[in-house]
Amino acid sequence: MTSGHSVKQALIDIVGENNLLIDELIRNYTYTKLGGKADYFVMPTSVEHVQAIVKLANQEQMPFTLLGNGSNLIVRDGGIRGIVMSLKHLNHIQHNGEVVIAQSGARIIDTSYYALDQSLSGLEFACGIPGTVGGALYMNAGAYGGEIKDCLKEAVVVDRTGEKLTLSLDELELDYRTSNIPDHGYIVIEARFQLQRKEQAAIKEVMDDLTERRESKQPLEYPSCGSVFKRPPGYFAGKLIQDSDLQGKGIGGAEVSTKHAGFIVNKANATAKDYIAVIEMVQAKVKENFDVELEREVRILGEE
Ligand code: FAD
C-alpha cells in the first residue's frame, strides 16, 4: 500500500493541484447541508482522468465514492474515507438531431432547459429535479408521470476496471427509482436522450406548470433531500406520514416538513445523526400505525 502522501501526489498528477481537495467538508456539496470530511475530494476534467482515478483506487485498494449534486444523499457526520469523486467539470450538453447528449456532471434541470431551447420534447418532467444527469440515471429519477427510462437512449459509463463502455437503455435495467448502475459500480459519463421535436411554446407550458406545482408544494426554503421514501405499493408515503401526525415532529435540528410530509428538512443546523434519527422515527411510526414498511429513496453514505 502506498503512503497517503503518494496517493495525494498520484491524484495531483492526474487532475492537477486545483482539482484535488484534502479533508474537504462534504456538507458544502449536499442539499441537506450534512456530511463530514472526504479524505480526497477529486474533480476530474476528462474521461481519461476518471479512468486513471479508478485504476489508482483499485491499485491502492482505496474506497471510492461518487458524488453527483448531493440531492439524494445523506452523508454521515464522520465523512467518507478514501476518494470522493465529483464530476462537476464534466458538464457539457449538446445535441445531434433529436438526441440530446449530456455529460453526467451536467444538471438534469439544465439538460431539460437545453432541450426546450432546441424545441425538443421528452425531458419536461425533469425541469425541477435538482440532481446531475449521472445521479438521475443512477436512480431513474422521475416526476409528474415522467422518468429517465422514458427518454434515455443509451449511456457511456466507466466500469470498475476503468474500461469505457456504451450501454443501451435495456442494459441499464432502469425501474422505479432504481437501475443496475450500483450493482456494477458503473460511473456514468454521458447520457444520450432520444427526444421528439415539438412546438417550443407547448414544451414551455408544461415546464412552467410543473415548476409552479413544485414550488407551491415543496419546502424549497430549507435544505432537504427531496422525498425521503419511495412510494409504497398502494399508498402514498406523504399521506401515511401526515396521517401519523408526524409533520413538525423532529429530533435535534431535523424535522418532518410541515409543508410536505414526504420531506425531512434541516431546519436548524441538524447533524446527519439527527436527520437519520428522524427517518427511523418516521419508519417506526408508519409501521406501527399502518403496518407499512417505508423504503428509503435517499442513500446514506459514510461513517458515524
Ligand atoms: P447524488 O445525490 O449526488 O447521488 C445519488 C447517488 O447517485 C449516489 O449513490 C451517487 O454515488 C450516484 N451517482 C451520482 N452521480 C453518478 C454518476 N455519474 N455515475 C454513477 N453514479 C452516480 N428525485 C426524483 O426522482 N424526482 C423528483 O421530483 C425529485 N425532487 C427533488 C426535490 C428536491 C428539493 C430534492 C433536494 C431532491 C429531489 N429529488 C427528486 C432527488 C434527487 O434530485 C434525484 O434523486 C437526483 O437524481 C439525484 O442526483 P444527484 O446528482 O444529486 O445525485
Short mmCIF file of C-alpha atoms and ligand atoms in Angstrom, two decimals:
data_model
loop_
_atom_site.label_atom_id
_atom_site.label_comp_id
_atom_site.label_asym_id
_atom_site.label_seq_id
_atom_site.Cartn_x
_atom_site.Cartn_y
_atom_site.Cartn_z
CA MET A 1 0.00 0.00 0.00
CA THR A 2 1.36 3.39 -0.99
CA SER A 3 1.54 6.10 1.69
CA GLY A 4 -1.08 8.85 1.94
CA HIS A 5 1.45 11.31 0.59
CA SER A 6 1.94 9.39 -2.63
CA VAL A 7 -1.80 8.85 -3.17
CA LYS A 8 -2.13 12.62 -2.93
CA GLN A 9 0.72 13.10 -5.40
CA ALA A 10 -0.71 10.48 -7.77
CA LEU A 11 -4.09 12.26 -7.74
CA ILE A 12 -2.41 15.64 -8.36
CA ASP A 13 -0.53 14.07 -11.27
CA ILE A 14 -3.89 13.02 -12.76
CA VAL A 15 -6.15 16.05 -12.15
CA GLY A 16 -3.76 18.86 -11.22
CA GLU A 17 -3.44 20.61 -7.84
CA ASN A 18 -6.53 22.78 -8.31
CA ASN A 19 -8.83 19.79 -8.70
CA LEU A 20 -7.89 17.96 -5.52
CA LEU A 21 -9.08 18.99 -2.06
CA ILE A 22 -7.91 17.26 1.10
CA ASP A 23 -10.27 16.80 4.09
CA GLU A 24 -12.99 18.71 2.25
CA LEU A 25 -16.31 19.10 4.10
CA ILE A 26 -18.94 17.24 2.13
CA ARG A 27 -21.76 19.24 3.67
CA ASN A 28 -20.75 22.03 1.28
CA TYR A 29 -21.84 19.78 -1.59
CA THR A 30 -25.06 18.17 -0.29
CA TYR A 31 -28.60 19.52 -0.47
CA THR A 32 -29.23 18.56 3.16
CA LYS A 33 -26.09 20.50 4.21
CA LEU A 34 -24.99 17.39 6.08
CA GLY A 35 -21.82 15.32 5.96
CA GLY A 36 -18.31 15.23 7.40
CA LYS A 37 -15.00 15.33 5.55
CA ALA A 38 -13.79 13.49 2.46
CA ASP A 39 -10.16 12.32 2.66
CA TYR A 40 -9.52 13.06 -1.04
CA PHE A 41 -12.11 15.12 -2.93
CA VAL A 42 -11.20 14.93 -6.58
CA MET A 43 -12.75 16.71 -9.57
CA PRO A 44 -11.63 15.17 -12.89
CA THR A 45 -11.92 17.27 -16.02
CA SER A 46 -11.85 14.44 -18.60
CA VAL A 47 -12.98 10.85 -19.07
CA GLU A 48 -9.31 9.82 -19.12
CA HIS A 49 -8.93 11.33 -15.63
CA VAL A 50 -11.90 9.28 -14.42
CA GLN A 51 -10.35 6.10 -15.83
CA ALA A 52 -6.97 6.86 -14.26
CA ILE A 53 -8.56 7.59 -10.85
CA VAL A 54 -10.48 4.30 -10.93
CA LYS A 55 -7.29 2.43 -11.74
CA LEU A 56 -5.43 4.22 -8.93
CA ALA A 57 -8.18 3.40 -6.42
CA ASN A 58 -8.02 -0.27 -7.49
CA GLN A 59 -4.25 -0.37 -7.27
CA GLU A 60 -4.27 1.21 -3.81
CA GLN A 61 -7.36 -0.78 -2.72
CA MET A 62 -8.80 2.52 -1.67
CA PRO A 63 -12.55 3.05 -1.17
CA PHE A 64 -14.04 5.17 -3.87
CA THR A 65 -17.35 7.11 -3.81
CA LEU A 66 -19.13 9.16 -6.46
CA LEU A 67 -20.91 12.37 -5.65
CA GLY A 68 -23.38 13.97 -8.03
CA ASN A 69 -25.21 17.10 -6.94
CA GLY A 70 -25.74 15.60 -3.47
CA SER A 71 -29.52 15.95 -3.74
CA ASN A 72 -30.37 12.33 -2.95
CA LEU A 73 -27.72 11.62 -0.36
CA ILE A 74 -27.22 11.82 3.35
CA VAL A 75 -23.55 11.70 4.24
CA ARG A 76 -22.92 10.80 7.88
CA ASP A 77 -21.09 13.19 10.22
CA GLY A 78 -17.83 11.15 10.17
CA GLY A 79 -17.47 11.77 6.43
CA ILE A 80 -16.20 9.42 3.72
CA ARG A 81 -12.85 7.64 3.73
CA GLY A 82 -10.76 7.30 0.60
CA ILE A 83 -11.53 9.05 -2.67
CA VAL A 84 -14.71 11.03 -3.31
CA MET A 85 -15.11 11.96 -6.96
CA SER A 86 -17.26 14.82 -8.24
CA LEU A 87 -17.91 15.02 -11.99
CA LYS A 88 -19.00 18.66 -11.81
CA HIS A 89 -16.48 19.67 -14.50
CA LEU A 90 -17.89 17.12 -16.98
CA ASN A 91 -20.99 19.15 -17.66
CA HIS A 92 -21.18 19.74 -21.40
CA ILE A 93 -24.57 19.48 -23.15
CA GLN A 94 -25.03 19.26 -26.93
CA HIS A 95 -27.43 17.72 -29.42
CA ASN A 96 -27.36 15.80 -32.66
CA GLY A 97 -30.73 15.96 -34.39
CA GLU A 98 -33.31 14.88 -31.83
CA VAL A 99 -30.75 13.30 -29.49
CA VAL A 100 -29.55 15.43 -26.56
CA ILE A 101 -26.13 14.35 -25.31
CA ALA A 102 -25.30 15.43 -21.76
CA GLN A 103 -22.21 14.71 -19.71
CA SER A 104 -23.01 13.22 -16.33
CA GLY A 105 -21.97 16.24 -14.26
CA ALA A 106 -24.47 18.49 -16.06
CA ARG A 107 -27.59 19.24 -14.06
CA ILE A 108 -30.67 17.44 -15.35
CA ILE A 109 -32.54 20.77 -14.95
CA ASP A 110 -30.08 22.44 -17.35
CA THR A 111 -30.44 19.49 -19.75
CA SER A 112 -34.20 19.90 -19.66
CA TYR A 113 -33.92 23.65 -20.44
CA TYR A 114 -31.36 22.93 -23.18
CA ALA A 115 -33.92 20.62 -24.79
CA LEU A 116 -36.53 23.39 -24.52
CA ASP A 117 -34.17 25.78 -26.34
CA GLN A 118 -33.88 23.24 -29.16
CA SER A 119 -37.69 22.66 -29.26
CA LEU A 120 -37.14 19.05 -28.19
CA SER A 121 -39.73 17.35 -26.00
CA GLY A 122 -39.32 14.47 -23.52
CA LEU A 123 -37.36 15.95 -20.62
CA GLU A 124 -40.03 18.37 -19.37
CA PHE A 125 -40.67 16.21 -16.27
CA ALA A 126 -37.07 16.78 -15.14
CA CYS A 127 -37.16 20.59 -15.13
CA GLY A 128 -37.21 20.77 -11.32
CA ILE A 129 -35.17 17.73 -10.27
CA PRO A 130 -32.03 19.18 -8.69
CA GLY A 131 -29.63 16.30 -9.47
CA THR A 132 -26.97 15.72 -12.10
CA VAL A 133 -27.50 13.61 -15.20
CA GLY A 134 -25.40 10.84 -13.59
CA GLY A 135 -27.44 10.89 -10.37
CA ALA A 136 -30.68 10.93 -12.36
CA LEU A 137 -29.70 7.79 -14.30
CA TYR A 138 -28.46 6.06 -11.16
CA MET A 139 -31.92 6.13 -9.62
CA ASN A 140 -34.09 6.58 -12.72
CA ALA A 141 -35.27 9.95 -11.43
CA GLY A 142 -38.81 10.86 -12.28
CA ALA A 143 -41.61 13.29 -11.54
CA TYR A 144 -45.17 14.02 -12.55
CA GLY A 145 -45.57 10.85 -14.60
CA GLY A 146 -42.25 11.01 -16.48
CA GLU A 147 -38.96 9.24 -15.76
CA ILE A 148 -35.48 8.92 -17.26
CA LYS A 149 -36.40 5.48 -18.58
CA ASP A 150 -38.93 7.06 -20.97
CA CYS A 151 -36.36 9.11 -22.89
CA LEU A 152 -32.91 7.57 -22.37
CA LYS A 153 -31.40 6.01 -25.49
CA GLU A 154 -28.01 4.91 -24.19
CA ALA A 155 -25.25 5.89 -21.81
CA VAL A 156 -21.48 5.90 -21.74
CA VAL A 157 -20.05 4.54 -18.49
CA VAL A 158 -16.68 3.66 -17.00
CA ASP A 159 -16.71 0.33 -15.19
CA ARG A 160 -14.81 -0.55 -12.04
CA THR A 161 -11.79 -1.74 -14.03
CA GLY A 162 -11.57 1.67 -15.72
CA GLU A 163 -12.93 0.49 -19.09
CA LYS A 164 -15.27 2.74 -21.09
CA LEU A 165 -18.48 1.10 -22.35
CA THR A 166 -21.58 2.26 -24.21
CA LEU A 167 -24.72 0.64 -22.80
CA SER A 168 -28.24 0.61 -24.23
CA LEU A 169 -31.27 1.58 -22.16
CA ASP A 170 -32.13 -2.11 -21.69
CA GLU A 171 -28.67 -2.94 -20.43
CA LEU A 172 -29.05 -0.41 -17.58
CA GLU A 173 -32.26 -2.07 -16.26
CA LEU A 174 -33.96 1.15 -15.15
CA ASP A 175 -37.02 0.65 -12.97
CA TYR A 176 -38.94 2.61 -10.34
CA ARG A 177 -36.14 4.66 -8.68
CA THR A 178 -33.53 2.01 -9.47
CA SER A 179 -31.05 0.87 -12.12
CA ASN A 180 -28.26 -1.71 -12.18
CA ILE A 181 -25.64 1.08 -12.05
CA PRO A 182 -24.85 0.47 -8.33
CA ASP A 183 -24.71 -3.32 -8.80
CA HIS A 184 -21.98 -2.98 -11.43
CA GLY A 185 -20.33 0.07 -9.89
CA TYR A 186 -20.64 1.93 -13.20
CA ILE A 187 -19.63 5.57 -13.35
CA VAL A 188 -21.96 7.35 -15.74
CA ILE A 189 -20.00 9.63 -18.05
CA GLU A 190 -22.58 10.65 -20.63
CA ALA A 191 -26.29 10.15 -21.34
CA ARG A 192 -27.98 10.29 -24.73
CA PHE A 193 -31.66 11.18 -24.62
CA GLN A 194 -33.92 10.41 -27.57
CA LEU A 195 -36.36 13.35 -27.73
CA GLN A 196 -39.02 14.49 -30.20
CA ARG A 197 -39.38 17.78 -31.98
CA LYS A 198 -42.34 19.81 -30.72
CA GLU A 199 -43.52 23.39 -30.65
CA GLN A 200 -41.43 25.29 -28.10
CA ALA A 201 -44.41 27.08 -26.53
CA ALA A 202 -46.10 23.74 -25.80
CA ILE A 203 -42.95 22.39 -24.09
CA LYS A 204 -42.59 25.58 -22.07
CA GLU A 205 -46.19 25.49 -20.94
CA VAL A 206 -45.70 22.03 -19.43
CA MET A 207 -42.45 23.06 -17.72
CA ASP A 208 -43.97 26.23 -16.27
CA ASP A 209 -46.92 24.24 -14.92
CA LEU A 210 -44.64 21.64 -13.28
CA THR A 211 -42.43 24.36 -11.79
CA GLU A 212 -45.42 26.07 -10.24
CA ARG A 213 -46.74 22.80 -8.81
CA ARG A 214 -43.33 22.00 -7.32
CA GLU A 215 -42.78 25.45 -5.81
CA SER A 216 -46.23 25.54 -4.21
CA LYS A 217 -45.96 22.07 -2.62
CA GLN A 218 -42.31 21.59 -1.65
CA PRO A 219 -40.42 23.21 1.26
CA LEU A 220 -37.70 24.54 -1.03
CA GLU A 221 -36.74 27.19 1.55
CA TYR A 222 -34.99 24.57 3.75
CA PRO A 223 -32.17 22.12 2.98
CA SER A 224 -33.57 18.63 2.30
CA CYS A 225 -33.05 15.62 0.06
CA GLY A 226 -36.50 15.76 -1.53
CA SER A 227 -38.82 12.80 -0.96
CA VAL A 228 -37.10 10.59 1.57
CA PHE A 229 -39.14 7.45 0.89
CA LYS A 230 -40.24 5.51 -2.18
CA ARG A 231 -43.94 5.21 -2.88
CA PRO A 232 -45.08 2.02 -1.13
CA PRO A 233 -47.32 -0.13 -3.36
CA GLY A 234 -50.92 1.00 -2.92
CA TYR A 235 -50.10 4.02 -0.72
CA PHE A 236 -48.51 7.46 -0.76
CA ALA A 237 -45.64 7.87 1.71
CA GLY A 238 -46.55 11.51 2.40
CA LYS A 239 -50.16 10.64 3.26
CA LEU A 240 -49.11 7.85 5.67
CA ILE A 241 -46.70 10.26 7.39
CA GLN A 242 -49.31 13.02 7.52
CA ASP A 243 -51.91 10.63 8.96
CA SER A 244 -49.38 9.54 11.58
CA ASP A 245 -49.36 13.15 12.79
CA LEU A 246 -45.62 13.46 12.26
CA GLN A 247 -45.42 16.83 10.47
CA GLY A 248 -43.40 19.30 12.50
CA LYS A 249 -42.01 16.49 14.69
CA GLY A 250 -38.23 16.42 14.83
CA ILE A 251 -35.02 15.44 16.54
CA GLY A 252 -32.24 18.00 17.03
CA GLY A 253 -32.28 20.33 14.04
CA ALA A 254 -34.12 17.96 11.64
CA GLU A 255 -37.88 17.66 11.33
CA VAL A 256 -40.67 16.34 9.12
CA SER A 257 -41.70 19.25 6.89
CA THR A 258 -44.97 20.96 7.75
CA LYS A 259 -45.39 21.81 4.04
CA HIS A 260 -44.81 18.35 2.51
CA ALA A 261 -44.90 15.29 4.78
CA GLY A 262 -42.63 13.29 2.45
CA PHE A 263 -39.74 15.71 3.07
CA ILE A 264 -37.48 15.92 6.12
CA VAL A 265 -35.85 19.34 6.42
CA ASN A 266 -32.64 20.51 8.02
CA LYS A 267 -34.31 23.30 9.92
CA ALA A 268 -31.59 24.44 12.29
CA ASN A 269 -28.04 23.13 11.89
CA ALA A 270 -29.05 19.48 12.08
CA THR A 271 -26.43 16.75 12.14
CA ALA A 272 -26.68 13.70 9.90
CA LYS A 273 -27.35 11.76 13.11
CA ASP A 274 -30.46 13.93 13.79
CA TYR A 275 -31.67 13.53 10.20
CA ILE A 276 -31.25 9.75 10.17
CA ALA A 277 -32.96 9.51 13.58
CA VAL A 278 -35.99 11.35 12.13
CA ILE A 279 -36.06 8.92 9.17
CA GLU A 280 -36.06 5.97 11.56
CA MET A 281 -38.72 7.58 13.76
CA VAL A 282 -40.99 8.05 10.72
CA GLN A 283 -40.43 4.45 9.55
CA ALA A 284 -41.24 3.09 13.03
CA LYS A 285 -44.42 5.19 13.44
CA VAL A 286 -45.79 4.37 9.98
CA LYS A 287 -45.11 0.68 10.56
CA GLU A 288 -46.84 0.86 13.94
CA ASN A 289 -49.88 2.76 12.62
CA PHE A 290 -50.39 1.19 9.18
CA ASP A 291 -48.15 -1.89 9.09
CA VAL A 292 -46.39 -0.44 6.02
CA GLU A 293 -42.58 -0.55 5.65
CA LEU A 294 -41.34 2.72 4.18
CA GLU A 295 -38.32 2.07 1.99
CA ARG A 296 -35.80 4.88 1.72
CA GLU A 297 -35.32 6.53 -1.67
CA VAL A 298 -32.40 8.55 -0.35
CA ARG A 299 -28.96 6.92 0.05
CA ILE A 300 -26.99 7.11 3.28
CA LEU A 301 -23.20 7.02 2.98
CA GLY A 302 -20.14 7.47 5.15
CA GLU A 303 -19.07 6.92 8.72
CA GLU A 304 -20.76 7.91 12.01
P1 FAD B 1 -26.38 12.37 -5.59
O1 FAD B 1 -27.37 12.65 -4.53
O2 FAD B 1 -25.10 13.15 -5.54
O3 FAD B 1 -26.03 10.83 -5.60
C1 FAD B 1 -27.06 9.86 -5.57
C2 FAD B 1 -26.44 8.51 -5.98
O4 FAD B 1 -26.09 8.58 -7.35
C3 FAD B 1 -25.15 8.22 -5.20
O5 FAD B 1 -25.12 6.87 -4.86
C4 FAD B 1 -24.05 8.55 -6.20
O6 FAD B 1 -22.90 7.76 -5.98
C5 FAD B 1 -24.73 8.19 -7.52
N1 FAD B 1 -24.18 8.93 -8.64
C6 FAD B 1 -24.10 10.28 -8.80
N2 FAD B 1 -23.52 10.58 -9.97
C7 FAD B 1 -23.21 9.41 -10.57
C8 FAD B 1 -22.57 9.05 -11.79
N3 FAD B 1 -22.11 9.96 -12.65
N4 FAD B 1 -22.43 7.72 -12.08
C9 FAD B 1 -22.87 6.77 -11.22
N5 FAD B 1 -23.46 7.06 -10.04
C10 FAD B 1 -23.64 8.35 -9.73
N6 FAD B 1 -35.86 12.91 -7.42
C11 FAD B 1 -36.77 12.47 -8.31
O7 FAD B 1 -36.63 11.38 -8.88
N7 FAD B 1 -37.88 13.22 -8.61
C12 FAD B 1 -38.10 14.43 -8.04
O8 FAD B 1 -39.09 15.07 -8.34
C13 FAD B 1 -37.15 14.91 -7.09
N8 FAD B 1 -37.33 16.10 -6.48
C14 FAD B 1 -36.40 16.54 -5.58
C15 FAD B 1 -36.59 17.78 -4.97
C16 FAD B 1 -35.67 18.27 -4.05
C17 FAD B 1 -35.89 19.58 -3.39
C18 FAD B 1 -34.51 17.50 -3.76
C19 FAD B 1 -33.47 18.01 -2.80
C20 FAD B 1 -34.31 16.27 -4.36
C21 FAD B 1 -35.26 15.76 -5.27
N9 FAD B 1 -35.10 14.54 -5.91
C22 FAD B 1 -36.02 14.09 -6.80
C23 FAD B 1 -33.95 13.69 -5.57
C24 FAD B 1 -32.70 13.93 -6.44
O9 FAD B 1 -32.68 15.20 -7.02
C25 FAD B 1 -32.58 12.87 -7.52
O10 FAD B 1 -32.55 11.59 -6.95
C26 FAD B 1 -31.31 13.04 -8.38
O11 FAD B 1 -31.39 12.12 -9.43
C27 FAD B 1 -30.03 12.79 -7.59
O12 FAD B 1 -28.95 13.22 -8.37
P2 FAD B 1 -27.62 13.81 -7.72
O13 FAD B 1 -26.70 14.18 -8.81
O14 FAD B 1 -27.92 14.86 -6.72
O15 FAD B 1 -27.06 12.50 -7.02
#
